[in-house]
Amino acid sequence: MNNRAAHNRWIIWLLLLVGILLQIMPWSSTIYMIKPNWLLLILVYWTLALPNCIGIAMAFFIGIVLDLFSGTVLGGHAFALSIIAYLSLFKFQLIRNLAIWQQLLIIILLSICYDLLLFFIEILINHSITMIPMLFLSSIVNGILWPWVFLLMRQIRRHFWIY
């Protein structure tokens, strides 16, 4: 790895910060159910692209930052993002070699898993169930957006020589 690639790792942190900002951005109640999970998409891309640099600890830290910014239960997003990072790291070579439409299906499944984890954490903490059937609509939106996020992140990675 050359020095230029090592010095450009700050781009990853910047993109994760943009993902957090897009995640906490206020949306209207009608659009909120289909709001894509930008941070999840960006984090999954970087765990697949650079599994030695972006891992479970990074996902946990980013989740804590998201919990602090969004005002949710501390550790909820951190736990869920850590599990998603583990699942994507577990078979990262297989996922990287799949076609983009197959990756789209994996992203939908990871997104559903993330939403279910947050749902179960809410049940454990609040002892209340607020299940909305449209909860998984954002997972489909995440899957639809994956090819564009993947291509954009890959273009950024190649442009800044992040390896």
Backbone as ProteinMPNN parsed JSONL, in Angstrom:
{"seq_chain_A": "MNNRAAHNRWIIWLLLLVGILLQIMPWSSTIYMIKPNWLLLILVYWTLALPNCIGIAMAFFIGIVLDLFSGTVLGGHAFALSIIAYLSLFKFQLIRNLAIWQQLLIIILLSICYDLLLFFIEILINHSITMIPMLFLSSIVNGILWPWVFLLMRQIRRHFWIY", "coords_chain_A": {"N_chain_A": [[0.852, -1.171, 0.0], [0.605, 2.167, -0.88], [1.716, 5.476, 0.203], [-0.137, 7.418, -0.495], [-2.597, 6.095, -0.621], [-2.839, 5.361, 2.047], [-3.082, 7.821, 3.274], [-5.486, 8.72, 2.377], [-7.553, 7.586, 3.758], [-9.169, 9.056, 5.365], [-11.301, 9.834, 3.896], [-13.127, 7.768, 4.079], [-14.033, 8.051, 6.713], [-15.231, 10.551, 6.43], [-17.295, 9.967, 4.604], [-18.794, 8.17, 6.147], [-19.608, 9.929, 8.136], [-21.213, 11.621, 6.587], [-23.17, 9.741, 5.986], [-24.262, 9.385, 8.549], [-25.306, 11.951, 8.967], [-27.213, 12.07, 6.89], [-28.834, 10.08, 7.836], [-29.914, 11.075, 10.237], [-31.296, 13.224, 9.393], [-34.249, 15.17, 9.315], [-37.402, 13.92, 8.234], [-40.571, 13.96, 6.571], [-43.592, 12.565, 7.985], [-44.931, 10.908, 6.214], [-43.059, 10.13, 4.339], [-41.172, 8.992, 5.914], [-41.303, 6.211, 6.392], [-40.292, 5.058, 4.102], [-37.742, 5.891, 4.048], [-34.402, 5.637, 3.138], [-31.748, 3.715, 4.614], [-29.057, 5.186, 4.92], [-26.597, 5.144, 6.267], [-26.259, 2.442, 6.869], [-26.022, 1.364, 4.275], [-23.658, 2.604, 3.365], [-21.832, 1.73, 5.296], [-21.927, -1.077, 4.938], [-20.93, -1.233, 2.341], [-18.24, -0.372, 2.734], [-17.329, -2.307, 4.532], [-17.354, -4.503, 2.896], [-15.619, -3.694, 0.863], [-13.176, -2.962, 2.112], [-12.348, -5.025, 4.201], [-10.391, -5.444, 6.141], [-9.912, -3.01, 7.306], [-12.318, -1.704, 7.975], [-14.454, -2.734, 10.318], [-16.135, -4.688, 12.812], [-15.749, -3.288, 15.21], [-15.505, -0.658, 14.303], [-18.077, -0.355, 13.228], [-19.561, -0.548, 15.579], [-18.679, 1.756, 16.938], [-19.547, 3.776, 15.152], [-22.262, 3.302, 15.346], [-22.722, 4.019, 18.029], [-22.205, 6.747, 17.841], [-24.304, 7.445, 16.114], [-26.465, 6.801, 17.799], [-26.075, 8.737, 19.791], [-26.438, 11.122, 18.322], [-29.05, 10.798, 17.33], [-30.62, 10.495, 19.552], [-31.631, 8.148, 20.574], [-31.928, 5.004, 22.387], [-28.955, 4.362, 24.021], [-26.636, 2.427, 22.475], [-28.287, 0.792, 20.993], [-28.436, 1.134, 18.113], [-25.742, 0.755, 17.793], [-25.329, -1.93, 18.549], [-26.952, -3.215, 16.609], [-25.758, -2.373, 14.17], [-23.256, -3.514, 14.532], [-23.836, -6.24, 14.439], [-24.75, -6.4, 11.794], [-22.413, -5.649, 10.461], [-20.819, -7.819, 11.207], [-22.201, -9.915, 9.916], [-21.9, -9.155, 7.24], [-19.136, -9.217, 7.015], [-18.605, -11.859, 7.503], [-19.053, -13.428, 5.223], [-17.724, -11.948, 3.205], [-16.126, -12.253, 0.89], [-17.625, -13.911, -0.743], [-19.94, -12.323, -1.101], [-18.857, -10.081, -2.377], [-18.194, -11.149, -4.844], [-20.564, -11.713, -6.055], [-23.164, -11.026, -8.447], [-24.469, -7.733, -9.137], [-27.254, -7.589, -8.824], [-27.722, -9.761, -7.221], [-26.336, -9.014, -4.965], [-27.992, -6.95, -4.266], [-30.228, -8.315, -3.284], [-29.076, -9.462, -1.01], [-28.519, -7.146, 0.442], [-31.113, -6.258, 0.944], [-31.948, -8.313, 2.665], [-30.086, -7.98, 4.785], [-30.828, -5.441, 5.598], [-33.453, -5.872, 6.455], [-32.869, -7.522, 8.614], [-31.477, -5.693, 10.218], [-33.549, -3.832, 10.78], [-35.281, -5.523, 12.203], [-33.672, -6.18, 14.407], [-33.459, -3.644, 15.648], [-36.15, -3.315, 16.231], [-36.621, -5.414, 18.082], [-34.917, -4.584, 20.121], [-36.206, -2.243, 20.865], [-38.564, -3.37, 21.898], [-37.499, -4.764, 24.104], [-36.489, -2.668, 25.666], [-38.521, -0.653, 25.923], [-40.79, -2.125, 26.421], [-43.0, -2.222, 24.791], [-44.961, -2.741, 21.896], [-44.743, -1.631, 18.707], [-45.479, -2.336, 15.968], [-45.403, -1.822, 12.612], [-46.766, -2.563, 9.517], [-45.51, -1.494, 7.272], [-42.912, -1.281, 7.936], [-40.791, -2.65, 6.781], [-40.55, -1.578, 4.306], [-38.594, 0.305, 3.844], [-36.396, -1.318, 3.651], [-36.627, -2.488, 1.157], [-36.329, -0.21, -0.382], [-33.687, 0.369, 0.291], [-32.438, -1.794, -0.957], [-33.056, -1.22, -3.631], [-31.625, 1.128, -3.966], [-29.032, 0.248, -3.642], [-27.368, -0.538, -5.98], [-26.658, 1.993, -7.064], [-25.463, 3.293, -4.881], [-23.361, 1.53, -4.447], [-21.902, 1.774, -6.884], [-21.254, 4.52, -6.795], [-19.727, 4.689, -4.405], [-17.626, 2.967, -5.105], [-16.52, 4.375, -7.221], [-15.629, 6.651, -5.855], [-13.776, 5.43, -4.154], [-11.881, 4.49, -6.014], [-11.101, 6.859, -7.229], [-9.84, 8.304, -5.162], [-7.863, 6.547, -4.488], [-8.161, 4.545, -2.439], [-7.239, 1.851, -0.786]], "CA_chain_A": [[0.0, 0.0, 0.0], [1.431, 3.361, -0.935], [1.367, 6.515, 1.165], [-1.33, 8.149, -0.918], [-3.755, 5.295, -0.206], [-2.938, 5.422, 3.504], [-3.502, 9.153, 3.681], [-6.838, 9.0, 1.919], [-8.537, 6.857, 4.552], [-10.082, 10.018, 5.991], [-12.488, 9.882, 3.036], [-14.072, 6.799, 4.639], [-14.649, 8.702, 7.88], [-16.102, 11.611, 5.928], [-18.488, 9.336, 4.029], [-19.601, 7.658, 7.253], [-20.237, 11.098, 8.752], [-22.311, 12.006, 5.684], [-24.213, 8.748, 6.204], [-24.934, 9.712, 9.819], [-26.106, 13.165, 8.76], [-28.38, 11.699, 6.09], [-29.679, 9.222, 8.662], [-30.628, 11.837, 11.262], [-32.011, 14.32, 8.76], [-35.699, 15.011, 9.518], [-38.239, 13.607, 7.085], [-41.989, 14.019, 6.902], [-44.076, 11.276, 8.472], [-45.356, 10.055, 5.106], [-41.865, 9.629, 3.661], [-40.284, 8.374, 6.902], [-41.32, 4.751, 6.286], [-39.487, 4.603, 2.957], [-36.438, 6.537, 4.13], [-33.31, 4.66, 3.071], [-30.784, 3.71, 5.7], [-27.823, 5.551, 4.232], [-25.429, 4.707, 7.036], [-26.145, 1.002, 6.675], [-25.517, 1.118, 2.924], [-22.259, 3.04, 3.296], [-21.041, 0.837, 6.146], [-21.823, -2.391, 4.296], [-19.993, -1.125, 1.216], [-16.85, -0.307, 3.181], [-16.928, -3.595, 5.11], [-17.084, -5.413, 1.779], [-14.482, -3.216, 0.072], [-11.96, -2.982, 2.934], [-12.704, -5.753, 5.427], [-9.325, -5.369, 7.142], [-9.898, -1.683, 7.919], [-13.634, -1.371, 8.5], [-14.947, -3.968, 10.891], [-17.191, -4.671, 13.815], [-15.477, -2.212, 16.166], [-15.861, 0.592, 13.631], [-19.534, -0.314, 13.152], [-20.055, -0.254, 16.926], [-18.397, 3.172, 17.202], [-20.452, 4.575, 14.323], [-23.585, 3.128, 15.94], [-22.781, 4.855, 19.241], [-22.333, 8.139, 17.38], [-25.678, 7.582, 15.623], [-27.336, 6.825, 18.978], [-25.934, 10.032, 20.441], [-27.028, 12.159, 17.481], [-30.487, 10.619, 17.119], [-31.313, 10.534, 20.829], [-32.244, 6.859, 20.874], [-31.296, 4.265, 23.468], [-27.528, 4.235, 23.762], [-26.197, 1.075, 22.201], [-29.223, 0.088, 20.122], [-27.903, 1.153, 16.751], [-24.39, 0.204, 17.837], [-25.458, -3.385, 18.527], [-27.505, -3.635, 15.324], [-24.746, -2.179, 13.133], [-22.196, -4.489, 14.761], [-24.317, -7.517, 13.923], [-24.761, -6.3, 10.329], [-21.013, -5.689, 10.026], [-20.366, -9.199, 11.344], [-22.811, -10.721, 8.861], [-21.3, -8.829, 5.946], [-17.734, -9.644, 7.041], [-18.558, -13.309, 7.586], [-18.967, -13.958, 3.853], [-17.459, -10.801, 2.348], [-15.598, -12.658, -0.41], [-18.755, -14.407, -1.524], [-20.819, -11.204, -1.453], [-18.159, -9.242, -3.359], [-18.142, -11.807, -6.149], [-21.905, -11.876, -6.605], [-23.634, -9.982, -9.365], [-25.039, -6.6, -8.402], [-28.642, -7.863, -8.456], [-27.673, -10.693, -6.101], [-25.962, -8.188, -3.822], [-29.206, -6.212, -3.929], [-31.031, -9.196, -2.428], [-28.365, -9.572, 0.273], [-28.723, -5.872, 1.136], [-32.491, -6.27, 1.451], [-31.972, -9.199, 3.835], [-29.35, -7.324, 5.871], [-31.634, -4.308, 6.054], [-34.557, -6.441, 7.251], [-32.251, -7.965, 9.861], [-31.202, -4.471, 10.989], [-34.822, -3.312, 11.28], [-35.778, -6.45, 13.226], [-32.86, -5.999, 15.61], [-33.9, -2.409, 16.3], [-37.501, -3.577, 16.732], [-36.511, -6.218, 19.294], [-34.303, -3.732, 21.15], [-37.285, -1.368, 21.341], [-39.444, -4.179, 22.74], [-36.808, -5.045, 25.361], [-36.291, -1.452, 26.453], [-39.772, 0.062, 26.188], [-41.86, -3.086, 26.724], [-44.174, -1.918, 23.978], [-44.836, -3.21, 20.517], [-45.286, -0.713, 17.707], [-45.156, -2.958, 14.684], [-46.102, -1.254, 11.475], [-46.467, -3.437, 8.375], [-44.665, -0.817, 6.291], [-41.58, -1.155, 8.517], [-39.785, -3.241, 5.899], [-40.538, -0.88, 3.025], [-37.282, 0.949, 3.691], [-35.436, -2.353, 3.249], [-36.736, -2.603, -0.304], [-35.717, 1.016, -0.915], [-32.241, 0.17, 0.425], [-32.025, -2.7, -2.022], [-33.143, -0.522, -4.918], [-30.555, 2.126, -4.012], [-27.715, -0.366, -3.524], [-26.47, -0.432, -7.151], [-26.139, 3.355, -7.219], [-24.537, 3.54, -3.777], [-22.183, 0.708, -4.724], [-21.118, 2.368, -7.968], [-20.727, 5.799, -6.326], [-18.65, 4.434, -3.447], [-16.497, 2.393, -5.83], [-15.902, 5.478, -7.963], [-14.9, 7.46, -4.869], [-12.62, 4.64, -3.708], [-10.876, 4.455, -7.078], [-10.608, 8.22, -7.483], [-8.938, 8.7, -4.086], [-6.904, 5.459, -4.289], [-8.335, 3.983, -1.102], [-7.097, 0.395, -0.886]], "C_chain_A": [[0.899, 1.236, 0.0], [0.933, 4.416, 0.049], [0.096, 7.25, 0.797], [-2.596, 7.412, -0.491], [-3.936, 5.363, 1.298], [-3.448, 6.783, 3.971], [-4.929, 9.482, 3.268], [-7.911, 8.237, 2.689], [-9.505, 7.794, 5.26], [-11.353, 10.17, 5.17], [-13.548, 8.915, 3.577], [-14.792, 7.413, 5.831], [-15.615, 9.797, 7.444], [-17.399, 11.041, 5.352], [-19.383, 8.742, 5.104], [-20.288, 8.797, 8.002], [-21.394, 11.612, 7.899], [-23.47, 11.034, 5.835], [-24.978, 8.998, 7.488], [-25.822, 10.93, 9.646], [-27.344, 12.891, 7.921], [-29.356, 10.857, 6.901], [-30.498, 10.027, 9.668], [-31.392, 13.019, 10.691], [-33.516, 14.119, 8.931], [-36.436, 14.805, 8.199], [-39.693, 13.745, 7.519], [-42.476, 12.623, 7.275], [-44.518, 10.354, 7.342], [-44.157, 9.426, 4.397], [-40.969, 8.842, 4.619], [-40.212, 6.851, 6.769], [-40.468, 4.238, 5.121], [-38.101, 5.247, 2.941], [-35.336, 5.496, 4.075], [-32.367, 4.803, 4.258], [-29.401, 3.924, 5.096], [-26.586, 5.029, 4.953], [-25.203, 3.206, 6.872], [-25.547, 0.68, 5.308], [-24.034, 1.467, 2.808], [-21.37, 2.108, 4.114], [-20.875, -0.544, 5.514], [-20.871, -2.317, 3.107], [-18.551, -1.164, 1.709], [-16.414, -1.588, 3.878], [-16.655, -4.623, 4.019], [-15.838, -5.005, 1.013], [-13.163, -3.328, 0.838], [-12.22, -3.71, 4.242], [-11.629, -5.717, 6.51], [-9.309, -4.036, 7.881], [-11.221, -1.33, 8.596], [-14.259, -2.664, 9.013], [-16.037, -3.744, 11.919], [-16.987, -3.536, 14.805], [-15.834, -0.849, 15.568], [-17.378, 0.736, 13.547], [-20.137, 0.021, 14.516], [-19.854, 1.225, 17.259], [-19.34, 4.083, 16.414], [-21.878, 4.479, 14.86], [-23.763, 3.946, 17.205], [-22.95, 6.318, 18.858], [-23.748, 8.392, 16.861], [-26.672, 7.624, 16.774], [-27.276, 8.181, 19.681], [-26.602, 11.147, 19.644], [-28.537, 12.032, 17.369], [-31.281, 10.624, 18.416], [-32.038, 9.239, 21.164], [-31.505, 6.199, 22.027], [-29.832, 4.017, 23.114], [-27.153, 2.767, 23.617], [-27.105, 0.305, 21.266], [-28.719, 0.0, 18.697], [-26.499, 0.543, 16.715], [-24.433, -1.324, 17.772], [-25.925, -3.872, 17.163], [-26.477, -3.487, 14.2], [-23.582, -3.151, 13.301], [-22.592, -5.858, 14.222], [-24.307, -7.506, 12.393], [-23.335, -6.338, 9.788], [-20.463, -7.109, 10.135], [-20.919, -10.068, 10.212], [-22.207, -10.43, 7.489], [-19.827, -9.241, 5.883], [-17.597, -11.162, 7.005], [-18.381, -13.944, 6.21], [-18.653, -12.837, 2.85], [-16.928, -11.203, 0.977], [-16.693, -13.186, -1.317], [-19.632, -13.253, -2.005], [-20.164, -10.32, -2.51], [-18.181, -9.842, -4.752], [-19.513, -12.062, -6.762], [-22.212, -10.761, -7.595], [-24.35, -8.909, -8.554], [-26.486, -6.865, -8.004], [-28.719, -8.883, -7.321], [-27.248, -9.968, -4.822], [-27.16, -7.383, -3.335], [-30.081, -7.047, -3.003], [-30.394, -9.367, -1.056], [-28.573, -8.307, 1.091], [-30.136, -5.793, 1.694], [-32.573, -7.142, 2.702], [-31.227, -8.601, 5.027], [-30.142, -6.161, 6.452], [-32.829, -4.775, 6.882], [-34.031, -6.906, 8.605], [-31.977, -6.773, 10.774], [-32.493, -3.908, 11.587], [-35.403, -4.211, 12.368], [-34.979, -6.339, 14.524], [-33.268, -4.74, 16.365], [-35.29, -2.564, 16.902], [-37.447, -4.37, 18.035], [-35.859, -5.442, 20.437], [-35.351, -2.789, 21.722], [-38.253, -2.128, 22.243], [-38.793, -4.438, 24.105], [-36.706, -3.817, 26.254], [-37.627, -0.831, 26.871], [-40.927, -0.842, 26.592], [-43.148, -2.748, 25.992], [-43.901, -2.362, 22.546], [-45.516, -2.202, 19.614], [-44.898, -1.226, 16.336], [-46.036, -2.366, 13.603], [-45.767, -2.123, 10.271], [-45.535, -2.802, 7.344], [-43.229, -0.633, 6.797], [-40.492, -1.633, 7.563], [-39.761, -2.605, 4.519], [-39.193, -0.196, 2.782], [-36.218, -0.06, 3.282], [-35.452, -2.55, 1.737], [-36.116, -1.38, -0.97], [-34.195, 0.921, -0.81], [-31.71, -0.736, -0.677], [-32.039, -2.036, -3.379], [-32.004, 0.483, -5.065], [-29.149, 1.52, -4.014], [-26.854, -0.256, -4.778], [-25.874, 0.959, -7.317], [-25.159, 3.711, -6.1], [-23.241, 2.774, -4.009], [-21.3, 1.355, -5.785], [-20.514, 3.712, -7.555], [-19.563, 5.595, -5.367], [-17.418, 3.842, -4.131], [-15.766, 3.461, -6.634], [-15.086, 6.363, -7.026], [-13.643, 6.719, -4.415], [-11.524, 4.621, -4.759], [-10.272, 5.837, -7.325], [-9.571, 8.641, -6.418], [-7.915, 7.62, -3.725], [-6.991, 4.9, -2.869], [-8.328, 2.462, -1.242], [-6.595, -0.177, 0.403]], "O_chain_A": [[1.838, 1.33, 0.79], [-0.131, 4.269, 0.65], [-0.666, 7.661, 1.673], [-3.56, 8.036, -0.049], [-5.067, 5.417, 1.781], [-4.171, 6.869, 4.963], [-5.513, 10.44, 3.775], [-9.075, 8.251, 2.289], [-10.563, 7.356, 5.71], [-12.381, 10.594, 5.699], [-14.74, 9.22, 3.534], [-16.013, 7.31, 5.949], [-16.69, 9.951, 8.022], [-18.477, 11.582, 5.593], [-20.607, 8.801, 4.989], [-21.424, 8.648, 8.452], [-22.436, 11.995, 8.43], [-24.63, 11.447, 5.817], [-26.198, 8.844, 7.527], [-26.958, 10.948, 10.12], [-28.415, 13.425, 8.209], [-30.565, 10.914, 6.678], [-31.655, 9.696, 9.926], [-32.065, 13.739, 11.429], [-34.015, 13.014, 8.716], [-36.126, 15.435, 7.188], [-40.002, 13.655, 8.707], [-41.849, 11.623, 6.924], [-44.481, 9.133, 7.499], [-44.248, 8.3, 3.908], [-40.095, 8.1, 4.172], [-39.157, 6.265, 7.013], [-39.982, 3.108, 5.156], [-37.377, 5.161, 1.949], [-35.329, 4.563, 4.879], [-32.217, 5.885, 4.825], [-28.677, 2.973, 4.801], [-25.649, 4.535, 4.326], [-24.062, 2.761, 6.75], [-24.669, -0.176, 5.196], [-23.255, 0.714, 2.223], [-20.281, 1.739, 3.675], [-19.785, -1.115, 5.557], [-20.087, -3.24, 2.886], [-17.73, -1.904, 1.167], [-15.234, -1.932, 3.826], [-15.822, -5.512, 4.195], [-15.079, -5.862, 0.56], [-12.149, -3.742, 0.275], [-12.304, -3.074, 5.293], [-11.932, -5.938, 7.682], [-8.747, -3.945, 8.972], [-11.234, -0.725, 9.668], [-14.556, -3.573, 8.238], [-16.756, -2.746, 11.892], [-17.953, -2.885, 15.203], [-16.399, 0.006, 16.25], [-17.911, 1.823, 13.767], [-21.103, 0.778, 14.605], [-20.753, 1.872, 17.798], [-19.868, 5.053, 16.958], [-22.619, 5.461, 14.834], [-24.834, 4.506, 17.437], [-23.736, 7.042, 19.469], [-24.329, 9.441, 17.138], [-27.627, 8.4, 16.734], [-28.3, 8.708, 20.113], [-27.256, 12.018, 20.218], [-29.24, 13.042, 17.317], [-32.505, 10.747, 18.382], [-32.971, 9.247, 21.966], [-30.565, 6.771, 22.578], [-29.52, 3.519, 22.031], [-27.337, 1.972, 24.538], [-26.713, -0.758, 20.783], [-28.592, -1.091, 18.142], [-26.115, -0.099, 15.738], [-23.668, -1.94, 17.03], [-25.37, -4.825, 16.616], [-26.341, -4.384, 13.367], [-22.982, -3.569, 12.311], [-21.775, -6.553, 13.618], [-23.903, -8.485, 11.766], [-23.072, -6.983, 8.774], [-19.724, -7.557, 9.258], [-20.188, -10.863, 9.622], [-22.024, -11.336, 6.676], [-19.326, -9.577, 4.81], [-16.59, -11.688, 6.532], [-17.626, -14.906, 6.065], [-19.247, -12.784, 1.772], [-17.253, -10.549, -0.014], [-16.686, -12.935, -2.522], [-20.02, -13.206, -3.172], [-20.833, -9.859, -3.435], [-18.185, -9.108, -5.74], [-19.605, -12.575, -7.877], [-21.593, -9.697, -7.573], [-24.781, -9.15, -7.427], [-26.915, -6.409, -6.944], [-29.673, -8.874, -6.544], [-27.738, -10.271, -3.734], [-27.322, -7.162, -2.135], [-30.622, -6.521, -2.03], [-31.098, -9.412, -0.047], [-28.779, -8.38, 2.302], [-30.332, -5.307, 2.809], [-33.199, -6.754, 3.689], [-31.694, -8.707, 6.161], [-30.124, -5.93, 7.661], [-33.178, -4.154, 7.886], [-34.683, -6.701, 9.629], [-32.224, -6.845, 11.977], [-32.528, -3.548, 12.764], [-35.958, -3.716, 13.35], [-35.549, -6.397, 15.613], [-33.408, -4.767, 17.587], [-35.576, -2.007, 17.962], [-38.149, -4.037, 18.99], [-36.219, -5.632, 21.599], [-35.384, -2.557, 22.93], [-38.715, -1.586, 23.248], [-39.455, -4.343, 25.138], [-36.826, -3.926, 27.474], [-37.83, -0.523, 28.045], [-41.951, -0.35, 27.066], [-44.246, -2.96, 26.507], [-42.766, -2.354, 22.069], [-46.715, -1.949, 19.736], [-44.088, -0.62, 15.635], [-47.263, -2.412, 13.683], [-44.592, -2.397, 10.026], [-44.843, -3.515, 6.618], [-42.43, 0.071, 6.18], [-39.394, -1.077, 7.542], [-39.018, -3.057, 3.648], [-38.717, -0.129, 1.648], [-35.238, 0.306, 2.633], [-34.407, -2.753, 1.119], [-35.454, -1.498, -2.002], [-33.486, 1.345, -1.723], [-30.657, -0.472, -1.258], [-31.142, -2.256, -4.192], [-31.477, 0.67, -6.162], [-28.182, 2.203, -4.35], [-25.68, 0.095, -4.656], [-24.703, 1.09, -7.673], [-24.142, 4.358, -6.348], [-22.152, 3.306, -3.793], [-20.088, 1.471, -5.602], [-19.379, 4.014, -7.924], [-18.528, 6.25, -5.495], [-16.289, 4.18, -3.774], [-14.538, 3.451, -6.717], [-13.977, 6.776, -7.367], [-12.572, 7.316, -4.305], [-10.345, 4.727, -4.418], [-9.078, 5.962, -7.596], [-8.555, 9.257, -6.742], [-7.179, 7.772, -2.75], [-5.975, 4.801, -2.181], [-9.28, 1.865, -1.746], [-6.413, -1.39, 0.511]]}, "name": "protein", "num_of_chains": 1, "seq": "MNNRAAHNRWIIWLLLLVGILLQIMPWSSTIYMIKPNWLLLILVYWTLALPNCIGIAMAFFIGIVLDLFSGTVLGGHAFALSIIAYLSLFKFQLIRNLAIWQQLLIIILLSICYDLLLFFIEILINHSITMIPMLFLSSIVNGILWPWVFLLMRQIRRHFWIY"}
